[in-house]
Amino acid sequence: MSRVSLTQYLVEQQREHGHIPGELRLLIEVVARTCKRIAISVNKGALGDVLGSAGTANVQGEVQKKLDVIANELLLEANEWGGNLAAMASEEMDTIHLVPNRYPQGEYLLLYDPLDGSSNIDVNVSIGTIFSVLKKRGNQQGVSEADFLQPGNTQVAAGYCVYGPQTMLVLTVGDGVAMFTLDREMGSWSLTAENVRIPEDTKEFAINMSNMRHWAPPVRRYIDECLAGSTGVRKKDFNMRWVASMVADVHRILTRGGIFMYPWDQREPDKPGKLRLMYEANPMAFLVEQAGGAATNGRQRILDLQPGKLHERVSVILGSKNEVERVTGYHAQG
Ligand code: P6P
């Protein structure tokens, strides 16, 4: 049985739903092709001199791994010439990257975390690339950082590539979630799941438990109830997972349900959370909602948040709808 390729899926989506104009289809295919290229570097490991630190720090002040820099460069180079983008923004770059004048400018804005979960690179645990696509608003010439500061509910596409036992591309253009598995013999993406749905209930939570003493009361209450299991108010036992790669944890939740939490905590009270809104929380929230899940910052829908800065952080609670609503309800109760 011949499988549906990414190109065929995108063409059929455009034919049936008109969600994917040619310019957007090109953008998605170029990002998907670049993820295959990143996968080659990731899979080389020590054989490719790609492990360890690059000896530089990013805008977040975090030490950059060699693969962070490689993945960022690959995405920049691949997306400059298409004529469909006005600019790009990356976790690894302080300011936006304009399409060079030698190329035509387009209307789309591409944001990405080129390699999320970098702390897992050197220990061979799944990592991933996360991307989000916006459209420039208005028709004024040029592009500035302000053009990127749109709420997540304006995204036209979002997705991630997870470099795990399988290399998989997960994508939404606002009409459900599709999953593609890299067929290494063909070097192409094959559709392996579509209309992905997250179960509304779950028995599995994902949070970094070592931060427990720093959590706000609503988070502590929720996790304590999960830990009390069948002997407590939840009357069911829970399992825990924490990969420390958001892409891997979100992929598990899209595949079998669960709740993922990286909430505000009192270690750095001025920071709303650890994860970044524009190129981590927003694309993941778009995917999760498109699969019937929910995503809030504890009080508001993540996709409704109005960004103030390109690299701003946010508290993230996402996954199985009924569990996210329970945690959000606990925050409302104070
Ligand atoms: P911690 C990876 O660095 C990341 O940004 C997310 O992918 C992941 O969920 C989180 O941070 C892990 O953070 O504090 O558990 O190492």
PDB file of C-alpha atoms in Angstrom, residues 38 41-42 45-57 62-74 92 114-115 118-119 121-122 127:
ATOM      1  CA  ILE A  38      18.838  18.290  11.086  1.00  0.00           C
ATOM      2  CA  SER A  41      23.283  15.759  12.025  1.00  0.00           C
ATOM      3  CA  VAL A  42      21.504  14.696  15.238  1.00  0.00           C
ATOM      4  CA  GLY A  45      26.261  12.036  17.393  1.00  0.00           C
ATOM      5  CA  ALA A  46      29.904  11.641  18.324  1.00  0.00           C
ATOM      6  CA  LEU A  47      30.710  10.462  14.799  1.00  0.00           C
ATOM      7  CA  GLY A  48      29.918  13.870  13.425  1.00  0.00           C
ATOM      8  CA  ASP A  49      31.656  16.126  15.925  1.00  0.00           C
ATOM      9  CA  VAL A  50      28.263  17.672  16.716  1.00  0.00           C
ATOM     10  CA  LEU A  51      28.050  16.953  20.451  1.00  0.00           C
ATOM     11  CA  GLY A  52      28.964  19.205  23.335  1.00  0.00           C
ATOM     12  CA  SER A  53      28.967  22.952  23.751  1.00  0.00           C
ATOM     13  CA  ALA A  54      29.483  25.494  20.978  1.00  0.00           C
ATOM     14  CA  GLY A  55      31.265  27.682  23.529  1.00  0.00           C
ATOM     15  CA  THR A  56      28.735  30.492  22.992  1.00  0.00           C
ATOM     16  CA  ALA A  57      25.578  31.664  24.803  1.00  0.00           C
ATOM     17  CA  GLU A  62      22.038  29.650  27.978  1.00  0.00           C
ATOM     18  CA  VAL A  63      25.143  27.815  26.766  1.00  0.00           C
ATOM     19  CA  GLN A  64      24.557  26.818  23.142  1.00  0.00           C
ATOM     20  CA  LYS A  65      25.183  23.240  22.098  1.00  0.00           C
ATOM     21  CA  LYS A  66      26.881  22.727  18.743  1.00  0.00           C
ATOM     22  CA  LEU A  67      23.662  21.194  17.412  1.00  0.00           C
ATOM     23  CA  ASP A  68      21.636  24.264  18.514  1.00  0.00           C
ATOM     24  CA  VAL A  69      23.830  26.418  16.268  1.00  0.00           C
ATOM     25  CA  ILE A  70      23.866  23.896  13.395  1.00  0.00           C
ATOM     26  CA  ALA A  71      20.058  23.519  13.432  1.00  0.00           C
ATOM     27  CA  ASN A  72      19.558  27.279  13.585  1.00  0.00           C
ATOM     28  CA  GLU A  73      21.891  27.872  10.635  1.00  0.00           C
ATOM     29  CA  LEU A  74      20.229  25.148   8.562  1.00  0.00           C
ATOM     30  CA  GLU A  92      18.963  31.176  19.296  1.00  0.00           C
ATOM     31  CA  PRO A 114      15.712  24.937  16.254  1.00  0.00           C
ATOM     32  CA  LEU A 115      16.596  22.246  18.742  1.00  0.00           C
ATOM     33  CA  SER A 118      19.365  20.489  24.173  1.00  0.00           C
ATOM     34  CA  SER A 119      20.287  19.172  27.627  1.00  0.00           C
ATOM     35  CA  ILE A 121      21.580  15.821  23.159  1.00  0.00           C
ATOM     36  CA  ASP A 122      24.722  14.435  24.803  1.00  0.00           C
ATOM     37  CA  ILE A 127      14.987  16.179  21.151  1.00  0.00           C
TER      38      ILE A 127
END
